[in-house]
Amino acid sequence: MRYFKMRKYDTANWDGLNTTIFFSGCTLKCPGCFNEEAQDFNSGFEFTKKEEDLFIKWANDTYVTGVCILGGEPFDQDLEDMYRFILRLKTEVKKPIHLWSGYKFEDLLCGKISKDILKLCDTLVDGRFDIDKKNLNLKYRGSSNQRVIDVKETLKNRDMDFKVLNITRIIHII
């Protein structure tokens, strides 16, 4: 896997102080993407054990409240490597994990490894960026078609009602 950038302290993507990584490579290539330079699979740097250890160390900082994983597209990476990385975050950092993907939650549930990755995450911001639905007033996302999903609550619900977070409250999407 390759990453485009890592931020030890980030307040731009989620509430609080987060440690953030942007992985390189995206096949979706949404027009108007805020991070077009990370769409190239060859951009950035190799994500080695050294970088992974550094990221884990940063995320364990007392002041850090969570971890943000963006891209590029996290689900366009080697999924076994991504699973191992997020499992390590879950076991060694023990802070909320927020993940962004252009793929829909429902589609990610169809793959065994992608579903296993989701089970480790607390929140998923899903859906392709749609420039025609761009809204800079939205929290955590760039277009109104994207959803902020409470993964744990949604997976608990047998009827698959989505627990979509709407800024400060939870609404049900049926």
mmCIF file with all atom_site columns, C-alpha atoms in Angstrom:
data_model
loop_
_atom_site.group_PDB
_atom_site.id
_atom_site.type_symbol
_atom_site.label_atom_id
_atom_site.label_alt_id
_atom_site.label_comp_id
_atom_site.label_asym_id
_atom_site.label_entity_id
_atom_site.label_seq_id
_atom_site.pdbx_PDB_ins_code
_atom_site.Cartn_x
_atom_site.Cartn_y
_atom_site.Cartn_z
_atom_site.occupancy
_atom_site.B_iso_or_equiv
_atom_site.pdbx_formal_charge
_atom_site.auth_seq_id
_atom_site.auth_comp_id
_atom_site.auth_asym_id
_atom_site.auth_atom_id
_atom_site.pdbx_PDB_model_num
ATOM 1   C CA . MET A 1 1   ? 0.000   0.000   0.000   1.00 0.00 ? 1   MET A CA 1
ATOM 2   C CA . ARG A 1 2   ? 0.971   3.597   -0.511  1.00 0.00 ? 2   ARG A CA 1
ATOM 3   C CA . TYR A 1 3   ? -0.099  6.685   1.395   1.00 0.00 ? 3   TYR A CA 1
ATOM 4   C CA . PHE A 1 4   ? -0.318  10.244  0.171   1.00 0.00 ? 4   PHE A CA 1
ATOM 5   C CA . LYS A 1 5   ? 0.078   11.947  3.545   1.00 0.00 ? 5   LYS A CA 1
ATOM 6   C CA . MET A 1 6   ? -0.225  11.408  7.277   1.00 0.00 ? 6   MET A CA 1
ATOM 7   C CA . ARG A 1 7   ? -1.193  14.067  9.799   1.00 0.00 ? 7   ARG A CA 1
ATOM 8   C CA . LYS A 1 8   ? -0.245  13.668  13.436  1.00 0.00 ? 8   LYS A CA 1
ATOM 9   C CA . TYR A 1 9   ? -2.830  16.231  14.494  1.00 0.00 ? 9   TYR A CA 1
ATOM 10  C CA . ASP A 1 10  ? -5.865  16.918  12.326  1.00 0.00 ? 10  ASP A CA 1
ATOM 11  C CA . THR A 1 11  ? -9.034  18.865  13.103  1.00 0.00 ? 11  THR A CA 1
ATOM 12  C CA . ALA A 1 12  ? -10.309 19.172  9.526   1.00 0.00 ? 12  ALA A CA 1
ATOM 13  C CA . ASN A 1 13  ? -12.012 15.811  9.021   1.00 0.00 ? 13  ASN A CA 1
ATOM 14  C CA . TRP A 1 14  ? -13.716 14.938  12.330  1.00 0.00 ? 14  TRP A CA 1
ATOM 15  C CA . ASP A 1 15  ? -14.489 16.521  15.678  1.00 0.00 ? 15  ASP A CA 1
ATOM 16  C CA . GLY A 1 16  ? -11.648 16.674  18.161  1.00 0.00 ? 16  GLY A CA 1
ATOM 17  C CA . LEU A 1 17  ? -7.984  16.102  17.488  1.00 0.00 ? 17  LEU A CA 1
ATOM 18  C CA . ASN A 1 18  ? -7.419  13.134  15.188  1.00 0.00 ? 18  ASN A CA 1
ATOM 19  C CA . THR A 1 19  ? -4.512  11.334  13.597  1.00 0.00 ? 19  THR A CA 1
ATOM 20  C CA . THR A 1 20  ? -5.241  11.031  9.874   1.00 0.00 ? 20  THR A CA 1
ATOM 21  C CA . ILE A 1 21  ? -3.929  9.055   6.926   1.00 0.00 ? 21  ILE A CA 1
ATOM 22  C CA . PHE A 1 22  ? -4.730  9.519   3.240   1.00 0.00 ? 22  PHE A CA 1
ATOM 23  C CA . PHE A 1 23  ? -4.028  6.389   1.189   1.00 0.00 ? 23  PHE A CA 1
ATOM 24  C CA . SER A 1 24  ? -2.916  6.691   -2.443  1.00 0.00 ? 24  SER A CA 1
ATOM 25  C CA . GLY A 1 25  ? -5.005  5.370   -5.283  1.00 0.00 ? 25  GLY A CA 1
ATOM 26  C CA . CYS A 1 26  ? -8.637  5.573   -6.290  1.00 0.00 ? 26  CYS A CA 1
ATOM 27  C CA . THR A 1 27  ? -10.425 3.982   -9.227  1.00 0.00 ? 27  THR A CA 1
ATOM 28  C CA . LEU A 1 28  ? -13.595 6.060   -8.735  1.00 0.00 ? 28  LEU A CA 1
ATOM 29  C CA . LYS A 1 29  ? -11.975 9.391   -9.701  1.00 0.00 ? 29  LYS A CA 1
ATOM 30  C CA . CYS A 1 30  ? -14.957 11.552  -8.741  1.00 0.00 ? 30  CYS A CA 1
ATOM 31  C CA . PRO A 1 31  ? -14.935 14.873  -10.633 1.00 0.00 ? 31  PRO A CA 1
ATOM 32  C CA . GLY A 1 32  ? -14.201 17.695  -8.194  1.00 0.00 ? 32  GLY A CA 1
ATOM 33  C CA . CYS A 1 33  ? -12.712 15.400  -5.547  1.00 0.00 ? 33  CYS A CA 1
ATOM 34  C CA . PHE A 1 34  ? -11.034 17.426  -2.777  1.00 0.00 ? 34  PHE A CA 1
ATOM 35  C CA . ASN A 1 35  ? -8.010  15.144  -2.934  1.00 0.00 ? 35  ASN A CA 1
ATOM 36  C CA . GLU A 1 36  ? -7.432  14.498  -6.649  1.00 0.00 ? 36  GLU A CA 1
ATOM 37  C CA . GLU A 1 37  ? -3.669  14.215  -6.210  1.00 0.00 ? 37  GLU A CA 1
ATOM 38  C CA . ALA A 1 38  ? -4.184  11.119  -4.042  1.00 0.00 ? 38  ALA A CA 1
ATOM 39  C CA . GLN A 1 39  ? -6.108  9.303   -6.811  1.00 0.00 ? 39  GLN A CA 1
ATOM 40  C CA . ASP A 1 40  ? -2.867  8.167   -8.465  1.00 0.00 ? 40  ASP A CA 1
ATOM 41  C CA . PHE A 1 41  ? -1.786  4.770   -7.099  1.00 0.00 ? 41  PHE A CA 1
ATOM 42  C CA . ASN A 1 42  ? 1.867   5.783   -7.559  1.00 0.00 ? 42  ASN A CA 1
ATOM 43  C CA . SER A 1 43  ? 1.594   9.042   -5.618  1.00 0.00 ? 43  SER A CA 1
ATOM 44  C CA . GLY A 1 44  ? 2.947   9.474   -2.143  1.00 0.00 ? 44  GLY A CA 1
ATOM 45  C CA . PHE A 1 45  ? 5.071   6.998   -0.247  1.00 0.00 ? 45  PHE A CA 1
ATOM 46  C CA . GLU A 1 46  ? 5.277   3.289   0.496   1.00 0.00 ? 46  GLU A CA 1
ATOM 47  C CA . PHE A 1 47  ? 3.358   2.445   3.687   1.00 0.00 ? 47  PHE A CA 1
ATOM 48  C CA . THR A 1 48  ? 5.984   0.339   5.423   1.00 0.00 ? 48  THR A CA 1
ATOM 49  C CA . LYS A 1 49  ? 6.095   -1.082  8.948   1.00 0.00 ? 49  LYS A CA 1
ATOM 50  C CA . LYS A 1 50  ? 8.100   1.989   9.955   1.00 0.00 ? 50  LYS A CA 1
ATOM 51  C CA . GLU A 1 51  ? 5.334   4.374   8.814   1.00 0.00 ? 51  GLU A CA 1
ATOM 52  C CA . GLU A 1 52  ? 2.663   2.153   10.333  1.00 0.00 ? 52  GLU A CA 1
ATOM 53  C CA . ASP A 1 53  ? 4.480   2.140   13.685  1.00 0.00 ? 53  ASP A CA 1
ATOM 54  C CA . LEU A 1 54  ? 4.822   5.926   13.548  1.00 0.00 ? 54  LEU A CA 1
ATOM 55  C CA . PHE A 1 55  ? 1.119   6.357   12.772  1.00 0.00 ? 55  PHE A CA 1
ATOM 56  C CA . ILE A 1 56  ? 0.193   4.057   15.698  1.00 0.00 ? 56  ILE A CA 1
ATOM 57  C CA . LYS A 1 57  ? 2.492   6.066   17.975  1.00 0.00 ? 57  LYS A CA 1
ATOM 58  C CA . TRP A 1 58  ? 0.885   9.344   16.871  1.00 0.00 ? 58  TRP A CA 1
ATOM 59  C CA . ALA A 1 59  ? -2.629  7.948   17.324  1.00 0.00 ? 59  ALA A CA 1
ATOM 60  C CA . ASN A 1 60  ? -1.768  6.853   20.867  1.00 0.00 ? 60  ASN A CA 1
ATOM 61  C CA . ASP A 1 61  ? -0.959  10.440  21.844  1.00 0.00 ? 61  ASP A CA 1
ATOM 62  C CA . THR A 1 62  ? -2.984  11.411  24.928  1.00 0.00 ? 62  THR A CA 1
ATOM 63  C CA . TYR A 1 63  ? -4.537  14.399  23.153  1.00 0.00 ? 63  TYR A CA 1
ATOM 64  C CA . VAL A 1 64  ? -5.685  12.453  20.088  1.00 0.00 ? 64  VAL A CA 1
ATOM 65  C CA . THR A 1 65  ? -9.378  11.505  20.239  1.00 0.00 ? 65  THR A CA 1
ATOM 66  C CA . GLY A 1 66  ? -9.714  9.369   17.094  1.00 0.00 ? 66  GLY A CA 1
ATOM 67  C CA . VAL A 1 67  ? -8.309  8.119   13.812  1.00 0.00 ? 67  VAL A CA 1
ATOM 68  C CA . CYS A 1 68  ? -9.396  9.190   10.308  1.00 0.00 ? 68  CYS A CA 1
ATOM 69  C CA . ILE A 1 69  ? -8.731  7.022   7.241   1.00 0.00 ? 69  ILE A CA 1
ATOM 70  C CA . LEU A 1 70  ? -9.264  8.606   3.836   1.00 0.00 ? 70  LEU A CA 1
ATOM 71  C CA . GLY A 1 71  ? -7.856  8.477   0.329   1.00 0.00 ? 71  GLY A CA 1
ATOM 72  C CA . GLY A 1 72  ? -7.600  8.102   -2.470  1.00 0.00 ? 72  GLY A CA 1
ATOM 73  C CA . GLU A 1 73  ? -9.875  5.203   -1.670  1.00 0.00 ? 73  GLU A CA 1
ATOM 74  C CA . PRO A 1 74  ? -9.141  2.916   1.294   1.00 0.00 ? 74  PRO A CA 1
ATOM 75  C CA . PHE A 1 75  ? -11.091 0.030   -0.279  1.00 0.00 ? 75  PHE A CA 1
ATOM 76  C CA . ASP A 1 76  ? -9.029  0.202   -3.489  1.00 0.00 ? 76  ASP A CA 1
ATOM 77  C CA . GLN A 1 77  ? -5.955  -0.891  -1.513  1.00 0.00 ? 77  GLN A CA 1
ATOM 78  C CA . ASP A 1 78  ? -4.832  -4.440  -0.779  1.00 0.00 ? 78  ASP A CA 1
ATOM 79  C CA . LEU A 1 79  ? -7.745  -5.323  1.509   1.00 0.00 ? 79  LEU A CA 1
ATOM 80  C CA . GLU A 1 80  ? -5.834  -7.870  3.573   1.00 0.00 ? 80  GLU A CA 1
ATOM 81  C CA . ASP A 1 81  ? -3.158  -5.267  4.337   1.00 0.00 ? 81  ASP A CA 1
ATOM 82  C CA . MET A 1 82  ? -5.843  -2.669  5.108   1.00 0.00 ? 82  MET A CA 1
ATOM 83  C CA . TYR A 1 83  ? -7.611  -5.121  7.425   1.00 0.00 ? 83  TYR A CA 1
ATOM 84  C CA . ARG A 1 84  ? -4.374  -5.882  9.315   1.00 0.00 ? 84  ARG A CA 1
ATOM 85  C CA . PHE A 1 85  ? -3.629  -2.156  9.682   1.00 0.00 ? 85  PHE A CA 1
ATOM 86  C CA . ILE A 1 86  ? -7.105  -1.286  10.986  1.00 0.00 ? 86  ILE A CA 1
ATOM 87  C CA . LEU A 1 87  ? -7.121  -4.328  13.288  1.00 0.00 ? 87  LEU A CA 1
ATOM 88  C CA . ARG A 1 88  ? -3.855  -3.082  14.726  1.00 0.00 ? 88  ARG A CA 1
ATOM 89  C CA . LEU A 1 89  ? -5.396  0.362   15.240  1.00 0.00 ? 89  LEU A CA 1
ATOM 90  C CA . LYS A 1 90  ? -8.388  -1.200  16.969  1.00 0.00 ? 90  LYS A CA 1
ATOM 91  C CA . THR A 1 91  ? -6.284  -3.323  19.314  1.00 0.00 ? 91  THR A CA 1
ATOM 92  C CA . GLU A 1 92  ? -3.362  -0.983  20.019  1.00 0.00 ? 92  GLU A CA 1
ATOM 93  C CA . VAL A 1 93  ? -4.936  2.466   19.879  1.00 0.00 ? 93  VAL A CA 1
ATOM 94  C CA . LYS A 1 94  ? -8.485  1.800   21.110  1.00 0.00 ? 94  LYS A CA 1
ATOM 95  C CA . LYS A 1 95  ? -9.930  5.080   19.849  1.00 0.00 ? 95  LYS A CA 1
ATOM 96  C CA . PRO A 1 96  ? -12.793 5.673   17.402  1.00 0.00 ? 96  PRO A CA 1
ATOM 97  C CA . ILE A 1 97  ? -11.956 4.876   13.783  1.00 0.00 ? 97  ILE A CA 1
ATOM 98  C CA . HIS A 1 98  ? -13.628 7.020   11.112  1.00 0.00 ? 98  HIS A CA 1
ATOM 99  C CA . LEU A 1 99  ? -13.293 5.837   7.511   1.00 0.00 ? 99  LEU A CA 1
ATOM 100 C CA . TRP A 1 100 ? -14.284 7.540   4.228   1.00 0.00 ? 100 TRP A CA 1
ATOM 101 C CA . SER A 1 101 ? -15.162 5.615   1.074   1.00 0.00 ? 101 SER A CA 1
ATOM 102 C CA . GLY A 1 102 ? -16.725 6.413   -2.261  1.00 0.00 ? 102 GLY A CA 1
ATOM 103 C CA . TYR A 1 103 ? -18.294 2.962   -2.179  1.00 0.00 ? 103 TYR A CA 1
ATOM 104 C CA . LYS A 1 104 ? -21.718 2.446   -0.615  1.00 0.00 ? 104 LYS A CA 1
ATOM 105 C CA . PHE A 1 105 ? -22.000 0.691   2.730   1.00 0.00 ? 105 PHE A CA 1
ATOM 106 C CA . GLU A 1 106 ? -24.352 -1.919  1.229   1.00 0.00 ? 106 GLU A CA 1
ATOM 107 C CA . ASP A 1 107 ? -21.811 -2.811  -1.468  1.00 0.00 ? 107 ASP A CA 1
ATOM 108 C CA . LEU A 1 108 ? -18.934 -3.056  0.995   1.00 0.00 ? 108 LEU A CA 1
ATOM 109 C CA . LEU A 1 109 ? -20.926 -5.574  3.045   1.00 0.00 ? 109 LEU A CA 1
ATOM 110 C CA . CYS A 1 110 ? -20.897 -7.964  0.060   1.00 0.00 ? 110 CYS A CA 1
ATOM 111 C CA . GLY A 1 111 ? -17.164 -8.656  0.317   1.00 0.00 ? 111 GLY A CA 1
ATOM 112 C CA . LYS A 1 112 ? -15.853 -10.705 3.232   1.00 0.00 ? 112 LYS A CA 1
ATOM 113 C CA . ILE A 1 113 ? -12.705 -8.658  3.849   1.00 0.00 ? 113 ILE A CA 1
ATOM 114 C CA . SER A 1 114 ? -14.399 -5.293  3.263   1.00 0.00 ? 114 SER A CA 1
ATOM 115 C CA . LYS A 1 115 ? -17.155 -6.322  5.703   1.00 0.00 ? 115 LYS A CA 1
ATOM 116 C CA . ASP A 1 116 ? -14.506 -7.366  8.248   1.00 0.00 ? 116 ASP A CA 1
ATOM 117 C CA . ILE A 1 117 ? -12.863 -3.952  7.826   1.00 0.00 ? 117 ILE A CA 1
ATOM 118 C CA . LEU A 1 118 ? -16.191 -2.212  8.441   1.00 0.00 ? 118 LEU A CA 1
ATOM 119 C CA . LYS A 1 119 ? -16.739 -4.209  11.630  1.00 0.00 ? 119 LYS A CA 1
ATOM 120 C CA . LEU A 1 120 ? -13.552 -2.646  13.031  1.00 0.00 ? 120 LEU A CA 1
ATOM 121 C CA . CYS A 1 121 ? -14.677 0.913   12.251  1.00 0.00 ? 121 CYS A CA 1
ATOM 122 C CA . ASP A 1 122 ? -16.963 3.148   14.261  1.00 0.00 ? 122 ASP A CA 1
ATOM 123 C CA . THR A 1 123 ? -18.067 5.459   11.485  1.00 0.00 ? 123 THR A CA 1
ATOM 124 C CA . LEU A 1 124 ? -18.201 5.253   7.697   1.00 0.00 ? 124 LEU A CA 1
ATOM 125 C CA . VAL A 1 125 ? -18.722 8.250   5.445   1.00 0.00 ? 125 VAL A CA 1
ATOM 126 C CA . ASP A 1 126 ? -19.908 6.569   2.268   1.00 0.00 ? 126 ASP A CA 1
ATOM 127 C CA . GLY A 1 127 ? -20.810 7.477   -1.292  1.00 0.00 ? 127 GLY A CA 1
ATOM 128 C CA . ARG A 1 128 ? -19.068 9.091   -4.206  1.00 0.00 ? 128 ARG A CA 1
ATOM 129 C CA . PHE A 1 129 ? -18.536 12.820  -4.141  1.00 0.00 ? 129 PHE A CA 1
ATOM 130 C CA . ASP A 1 130 ? -21.147 14.362  -6.465  1.00 0.00 ? 130 ASP A CA 1
ATOM 131 C CA . ILE A 1 131 ? -20.162 17.831  -7.649  1.00 0.00 ? 131 ILE A CA 1
ATOM 132 C CA . ASP A 1 132 ? -23.811 18.628  -8.477  1.00 0.00 ? 132 ASP A CA 1
ATOM 133 C CA . LYS A 1 133 ? -24.690 17.980  -4.826  1.00 0.00 ? 133 LYS A CA 1
ATOM 134 C CA . LYS A 1 134 ? -21.672 19.765  -3.372  1.00 0.00 ? 134 LYS A CA 1
ATOM 135 C CA . ASN A 1 135 ? -22.443 21.475  -0.079  1.00 0.00 ? 135 ASN A CA 1
ATOM 136 C CA . LEU A 1 136 ? -19.645 23.041  1.942   1.00 0.00 ? 136 LEU A CA 1
ATOM 137 C CA . ASN A 1 137 ? -21.943 23.427  4.960   1.00 0.00 ? 137 ASN A CA 1
ATOM 138 C CA . LEU A 1 138 ? -22.148 19.676  5.558   1.00 0.00 ? 138 LEU A CA 1
ATOM 139 C CA . LYS A 1 139 ? -20.204 18.162  8.394   1.00 0.00 ? 139 LYS A CA 1
ATOM 140 C CA . TYR A 1 140 ? -17.723 15.362  7.560   1.00 0.00 ? 140 TYR A CA 1
ATOM 141 C CA . ARG A 1 141 ? -18.634 15.190  3.858   1.00 0.00 ? 141 ARG A CA 1
ATOM 142 C CA . GLY A 1 142 ? -18.638 17.243  0.685   1.00 0.00 ? 142 GLY A CA 1
ATOM 143 C CA . SER A 1 143 ? -21.905 16.389  -1.069  1.00 0.00 ? 143 SER A CA 1
ATOM 144 C CA . SER A 1 144 ? -25.432 15.764  0.171   1.00 0.00 ? 144 SER A CA 1
ATOM 145 C CA . ASN A 1 145 ? -25.642 12.239  -1.268  1.00 0.00 ? 145 ASN A CA 1
ATOM 146 C CA . GLN A 1 146 ? -22.904 11.034  1.076   1.00 0.00 ? 146 GLN A CA 1
ATOM 147 C CA . ARG A 1 147 ? -23.914 9.455   4.385   1.00 0.00 ? 147 ARG A CA 1
ATOM 148 C CA . VAL A 1 148 ? -22.300 9.403   7.814   1.00 0.00 ? 148 VAL A CA 1
ATOM 149 C CA . ILE A 1 149 ? -23.085 5.924   9.128   1.00 0.00 ? 149 ILE A CA 1
ATOM 150 C CA . ASP A 1 150 ? -22.747 4.631   12.669  1.00 0.00 ? 150 ASP A CA 1
ATOM 151 C CA . VAL A 1 151 ? -21.332 1.261   11.634  1.00 0.00 ? 151 VAL A CA 1
ATOM 152 C CA . LYS A 1 152 ? -21.728 -0.533  14.972  1.00 0.00 ? 152 LYS A CA 1
ATOM 153 C CA . GLU A 1 153 ? -25.406 0.397   15.367  1.00 0.00 ? 153 GLU A CA 1
ATOM 154 C CA . THR A 1 154 ? -26.222 -0.366  11.748  1.00 0.00 ? 154 THR A CA 1
ATOM 155 C CA . LEU A 1 155 ? -24.611 -3.817  11.880  1.00 0.00 ? 155 LEU A CA 1
ATOM 156 C CA . LYS A 1 156 ? -26.515 -4.612  15.105  1.00 0.00 ? 156 LYS A CA 1
ATOM 157 C CA . ASN A 1 157 ? -29.844 -3.924  13.405  1.00 0.00 ? 157 ASN A CA 1
ATOM 158 C CA . ARG A 1 158 ? -31.135 -7.074  11.683  1.00 0.00 ? 158 ARG A CA 1
ATOM 159 C CA . ASP A 1 159 ? -33.480 -5.084  9.410   1.00 0.00 ? 159 ASP A CA 1
ATOM 160 C CA . MET A 1 160 ? -30.496 -3.053  8.141   1.00 0.00 ? 160 MET A CA 1
ATOM 161 C CA . ASP A 1 161 ? -32.073 0.292   8.945   1.00 0.00 ? 161 ASP A CA 1
ATOM 162 C CA . PHE A 1 162 ? -29.165 2.646   8.534   1.00 0.00 ? 162 PHE A CA 1
ATOM 163 C CA . LYS A 1 163 ? -28.092 4.554   11.593  1.00 0.00 ? 163 LYS A CA 1
ATOM 164 C CA . VAL A 1 164 ? -27.095 7.663   9.694   1.00 0.00 ? 164 VAL A CA 1
ATOM 165 C CA . LEU A 1 165 ? -25.589 10.377  11.836  1.00 0.00 ? 165 LEU A CA 1
ATOM 166 C CA . ASN A 1 166 ? -27.007 13.766  10.990  1.00 0.00 ? 166 ASN A CA 1
ATOM 167 C CA . ILE A 1 167 ? -24.566 16.163  12.646  1.00 0.00 ? 167 ILE A CA 1
ATOM 168 C CA . THR A 1 168 ? -25.870 15.961  16.226  1.00 0.00 ? 168 THR A CA 1
ATOM 169 C CA . ARG A 1 169 ? -28.627 13.364  16.080  1.00 0.00 ? 169 ARG A CA 1
ATOM 170 C CA . ILE A 1 170 ? -29.254 9.915   14.691  1.00 0.00 ? 170 ILE A CA 1
ATOM 171 C CA . ILE A 1 171 ? -31.931 9.417   12.049  1.00 0.00 ? 171 ILE A CA 1
ATOM 172 C CA . HIS A 1 172 ? -33.175 6.164   10.563  1.00 0.00 ? 172 HIS A CA 1
ATOM 173 C CA . ILE A 1 173 ? -33.025 5.604   6.814   1.00 0.00 ? 173 ILE A CA 1
ATOM 174 C CA . ILE A 1 174 ? -35.278 2.770   5.661   1.00 0.00 ? 174 ILE A CA 1
#
